[in-house]
mmCIF file of C-alpha atoms and ligand atoms in Angstrom:
data_model
loop_
_atom_site.group_PDB
_atom_site.id
_atom_site.type_symbol
_atom_site.label_atom_id
_atom_site.label_comp_id
_atom_site.label_asym_id
_atom_site.label_seq_id
_atom_site.Cartn_x
_atom_site.Cartn_y
_atom_site.Cartn_z
ATOM 1 C CA MET A 9 4.681 -15.480 -5.201
ATOM 2 C CA GLU A 10 1.911 -17.841 -6.324
ATOM 3 C CA ASP A 11 -1.646 -17.123 -5.273
ATOM 4 C CA CYS A 12 -0.865 -13.691 -3.856
ATOM 5 C CA LEU A 13 -3.433 -11.154 -5.017
ATOM 6 C CA PHE A 14 -1.084 -8.180 -4.841
ATOM 7 C CA CYS A 15 1.759 -10.054 -6.622
ATOM 8 C CA LYS A 16 -0.760 -10.711 -9.413
ATOM 9 C CA ILE A 17 -1.746 -7.028 -9.478
ATOM 10 C CA ILE A 18 1.935 -6.000 -9.642
ATOM 11 C CA ALA A 19 2.491 -8.475 -12.504
ATOM 12 C CA GLY A 20 -0.551 -7.074 -14.356
ATOM 13 C CA GLU A 21 -2.344 -10.443 -14.196
ATOM 14 C CA ILE A 22 -5.179 -8.747 -12.314
ATOM 15 C CA PRO A 23 -6.125 -5.248 -13.494
ATOM 16 C CA SER A 24 -5.717 -2.265 -11.200
ATOM 17 C CA THR A 25 -5.870 1.489 -11.472
ATOM 18 C CA LYS A 26 -2.229 2.442 -11.177
ATOM 19 C CA VAL A 27 -1.354 5.654 -9.377
ATOM 20 C CA TYR A 28 2.425 5.282 -9.179
ATOM 21 C CA GLU A 29 5.174 2.830 -10.084
ATOM 22 C CA ASN A 30 8.939 2.606 -9.891
ATOM 23 C CA ASP A 31 11.274 -0.399 -9.869
ATOM 24 C CA LYS A 32 10.555 -1.190 -6.197
ATOM 25 C CA VAL A 33 7.080 0.177 -5.475
ATOM 26 C CA TYR A 34 3.599 -0.110 -7.001
ATOM 27 C CA ALA A 35 0.566 1.941 -5.932
ATOM 28 C CA PHE A 36 -3.031 1.536 -7.054
ATOM 29 C CA ARG A 37 -6.538 2.626 -6.098
ATOM 30 C CA ASP A 38 -8.287 0.485 -3.514
ATOM 31 C CA ILE A 39 -11.250 -1.434 -4.959
ATOM 32 C CA ALA A 40 -13.389 -0.586 -1.898
ATOM 33 C CA PRO A 41 -12.303 2.915 -0.903
ATOM 34 C CA ALA A 42 -12.541 3.793 2.779
ATOM 35 C CA ALA A 43 -11.891 7.492 2.056
ATOM 36 C CA PRO A 44 -12.415 9.804 -0.935
ATOM 37 C CA GLU A 45 -8.821 9.113 -1.946
ATOM 38 C CA HIS A 46 -7.657 5.604 -1.025
ATOM 39 C CA VAL A 47 -4.431 4.246 -2.486
ATOM 40 C CA VAL A 48 -2.763 0.925 -1.647
ATOM 41 C CA ILE A 49 1.039 1.083 -1.761
ATOM 42 C CA VAL A 50 3.019 -2.155 -1.990
ATOM 43 C CA PRO A 51 6.624 -3.254 -2.354
ATOM 44 C CA LYS A 52 7.128 -5.246 -5.563
ATOM 45 C CA ALA A 53 8.964 -7.873 -3.526
ATOM 46 C CA HIS A 54 6.612 -10.233 -1.709
ATOM 47 C CA ILE A 55 6.796 -9.744 2.061
ATOM 48 C CA CYS A 56 3.733 -10.980 3.886
ATOM 49 C CA CYS A 57 3.387 -8.393 6.617
ATOM 50 C CA ALA A 58 5.056 -5.994 9.033
ATOM 51 C CA ASN A 59 5.976 -8.979 11.217
ATOM 52 C CA LYS A 60 8.426 -10.138 8.557
ATOM 53 C CA ILE A 61 10.404 -6.894 8.209
ATOM 54 C CA THR A 62 14.089 -7.508 8.905
ATOM 55 C CA SER A 63 17.341 -5.583 8.519
ATOM 56 C CA GLU A 64 17.729 -7.426 5.178
ATOM 57 C CA ASN A 65 14.421 -6.299 3.641
ATOM 58 C CA SER A 66 13.530 -3.093 5.509
ATOM 59 C CA SER A 67 14.690 -0.885 2.627
ATOM 60 C CA CYS A 68 11.315 -1.633 1.006
ATOM 61 C CA VAL A 69 9.684 0.436 3.753
ATOM 62 C CA ALA A 70 11.954 3.391 2.959
ATOM 63 C CA ASP A 71 11.219 2.909 -0.757
ATOM 64 C CA ILE A 72 7.503 3.175 -0.026
ATOM 65 C CA PHE A 73 7.812 6.213 2.224
ATOM 66 C CA GLU A 74 10.052 7.940 -0.318
ATOM 67 C CA ALA A 75 7.278 7.449 -2.900
ATOM 68 C CA ILE A 76 4.483 8.682 -0.620
ATOM 69 C CA PRO A 77 4.956 12.461 -1.187
ATOM 70 C CA GLU A 78 4.647 11.991 -4.948
ATOM 71 C CA ILE A 79 1.664 9.647 -4.588
ATOM 72 C CA ALA A 80 -0.039 12.155 -2.275
ATOM 73 C CA LYS A 81 0.601 14.932 -4.786
ATOM 74 C CA THR A 82 -0.729 12.802 -7.651
ATOM 75 C CA VAL A 83 -4.064 12.173 -5.924
ATOM 76 C CA GLY A 84 -4.287 15.759 -4.675
ATOM 77 C CA VAL A 85 -4.006 15.266 -0.924
ATOM 78 C CA ALA A 86 -0.467 16.485 -0.241
ATOM 79 C CA GLU A 87 -1.512 19.906 0.982
ATOM 80 C CA ASP A 88 -4.463 18.946 3.198
ATOM 81 C CA GLY A 89 -2.818 15.803 4.535
ATOM 82 C CA TYR A 90 -3.645 12.150 4.773
ATOM 83 C CA ARG A 91 -3.284 9.059 6.930
ATOM 84 C CA ILE A 92 -0.917 6.151 6.260
ATOM 85 C CA VAL A 93 -2.122 2.835 7.704
ATOM 86 C CA ASN A 94 -0.586 -0.595 7.861
ATOM 87 C CA ASN A 95 -2.699 -3.506 9.023
ATOM 88 C CA CYS A 96 -0.782 -6.516 10.336
ATOM 89 C CA GLY A 97 -2.293 -9.924 10.899
ATOM 90 C CA LYS A 98 -5.675 -10.971 12.215
ATOM 91 C CA ASN A 99 -6.165 -8.389 14.930
ATOM 92 C CA GLY A 100 -4.738 -5.680 12.676
ATOM 93 C CA GLY A 101 -7.457 -6.453 10.146
ATOM 94 C CA GLN A 102 -5.039 -7.518 7.401
ATOM 95 C CA THR A 103 -6.917 -9.332 4.629
ATOM 96 C CA VAL A 104 -4.242 -9.518 1.904
ATOM 97 C CA MET A 105 -0.994 -11.078 3.075
ATOM 98 C CA HIS A 106 1.369 -8.926 1.017
ATOM 99 C CA LEU A 107 2.787 -5.984 2.977
ATOM 100 C CA HIS A 108 0.974 -2.783 2.059
ATOM 101 C CA PHE A 109 0.266 0.697 3.301
ATOM 102 C CA HIS A 110 -3.040 2.478 2.836
ATOM 103 C CA LEU A 111 -2.956 6.177 1.947
ATOM 104 C CA LEU A 112 -6.282 7.675 3.027
ATOM 105 C CA GLY A 113 -7.168 11.273 2.280
ATOM 106 C CA GLY A 114 -9.641 13.688 0.791
ATOM 107 C CA SER A 115 -11.535 14.140 4.058
ATOM 108 C CA SER A 116 -10.641 14.303 7.720
ATOM 109 C CA GLY A 117 -9.986 10.844 9.125
ATOM 110 C CA GLY A 118 -10.629 12.062 12.654
ATOM 111 C CA LYS A 119 -8.982 10.371 15.604
ATOM 112 C CA MET A 120 -7.653 6.846 15.206
ATOM 113 C CA TYR A 121 -9.423 5.449 18.263
HETATM 114 P P1 5GP B 255 -5.987 -4.936 4.291
HETATM 115 O O1 5GP B 255 -7.392 -5.170 4.780
HETATM 116 O O2 5GP B 255 -5.265 -6.253 4.053
HETATM 117 O O3 5GP B 255 -5.187 -3.982 5.091
HETATM 118 O O4 5GP B 255 -6.146 -4.228 2.886
HETATM 119 C C1 5GP B 255 -6.405 -4.895 1.706
HETATM 120 C C2 5GP B 255 -7.075 -3.897 0.793
HETATM 121 O O5 5GP B 255 -7.041 -4.401 -0.520
HETATM 122 C C3 5GP B 255 -8.544 -3.644 1.140
HETATM 123 O O6 5GP B 255 -8.728 -2.263 1.441
HETATM 124 C C4 5GP B 255 -9.292 -4.083 -0.116
HETATM 125 O O7 5GP B 255 -10.389 -3.247 -0.431
HETATM 126 C C5 5GP B 255 -8.213 -4.027 -1.174
HETATM 127 N N1 5GP B 255 -8.409 -4.985 -2.235
HETATM 128 C C6 5GP B 255 -8.744 -6.304 -2.110
HETATM 129 N N2 5GP B 255 -8.808 -6.891 -3.315
HETATM 130 C C7 5GP B 255 -8.509 -5.922 -4.230
HETATM 131 C C8 5GP B 255 -8.438 -5.922 -5.661
HETATM 132 O O8 5GP B 255 -8.619 -6.923 -6.345
HETATM 133 N N3 5GP B 255 -8.104 -4.748 -6.255
HETATM 134 C C9 5GP B 255 -7.867 -3.603 -5.533
HETATM 135 N N4 5GP B 255 -7.575 -2.499 -6.221
HETATM 136 N N5 5GP B 255 -7.937 -3.571 -4.190
HETATM 137 C C10 5GP B 255 -8.250 -4.711 -3.547
HETATM 138 ZN ZN1 ZN B 256 2.654 -10.966 -2.882
#
């Protein structure tokens, strides 16, 4: 997808610090970490946001969640735990319109609200 930051990161056109990759999923360190360990996990297929998940493309969500235990282990947060966050749209605070999940760990995230 043209002009999508995360598609460019997946394609290697923009550098990133890779944490994990398979044929469906790419995970990299967030450029502005909000926690000691902050990984962004994306499907390689371009889907703009949670609003566009359908029965046709929802397997990408399972692909991501199947990768999460290994990603958590890789960055050393599997045992102590972590938070998975998806921001959707304007009020969700989504700034990059390519579906992604944040893995936040390394310290207690406290309550959500
Ligand atoms: P959102 O706010 O859309 O849920 O999350 C987008 C995330 O992407 C933000 O946490 C932001 O710091 C991160 N981000 C934006 N641009 C880049 C970049 O060029 N490289 C990396 N590694 N992360 C980025
Ligand atoms: Zn994209």
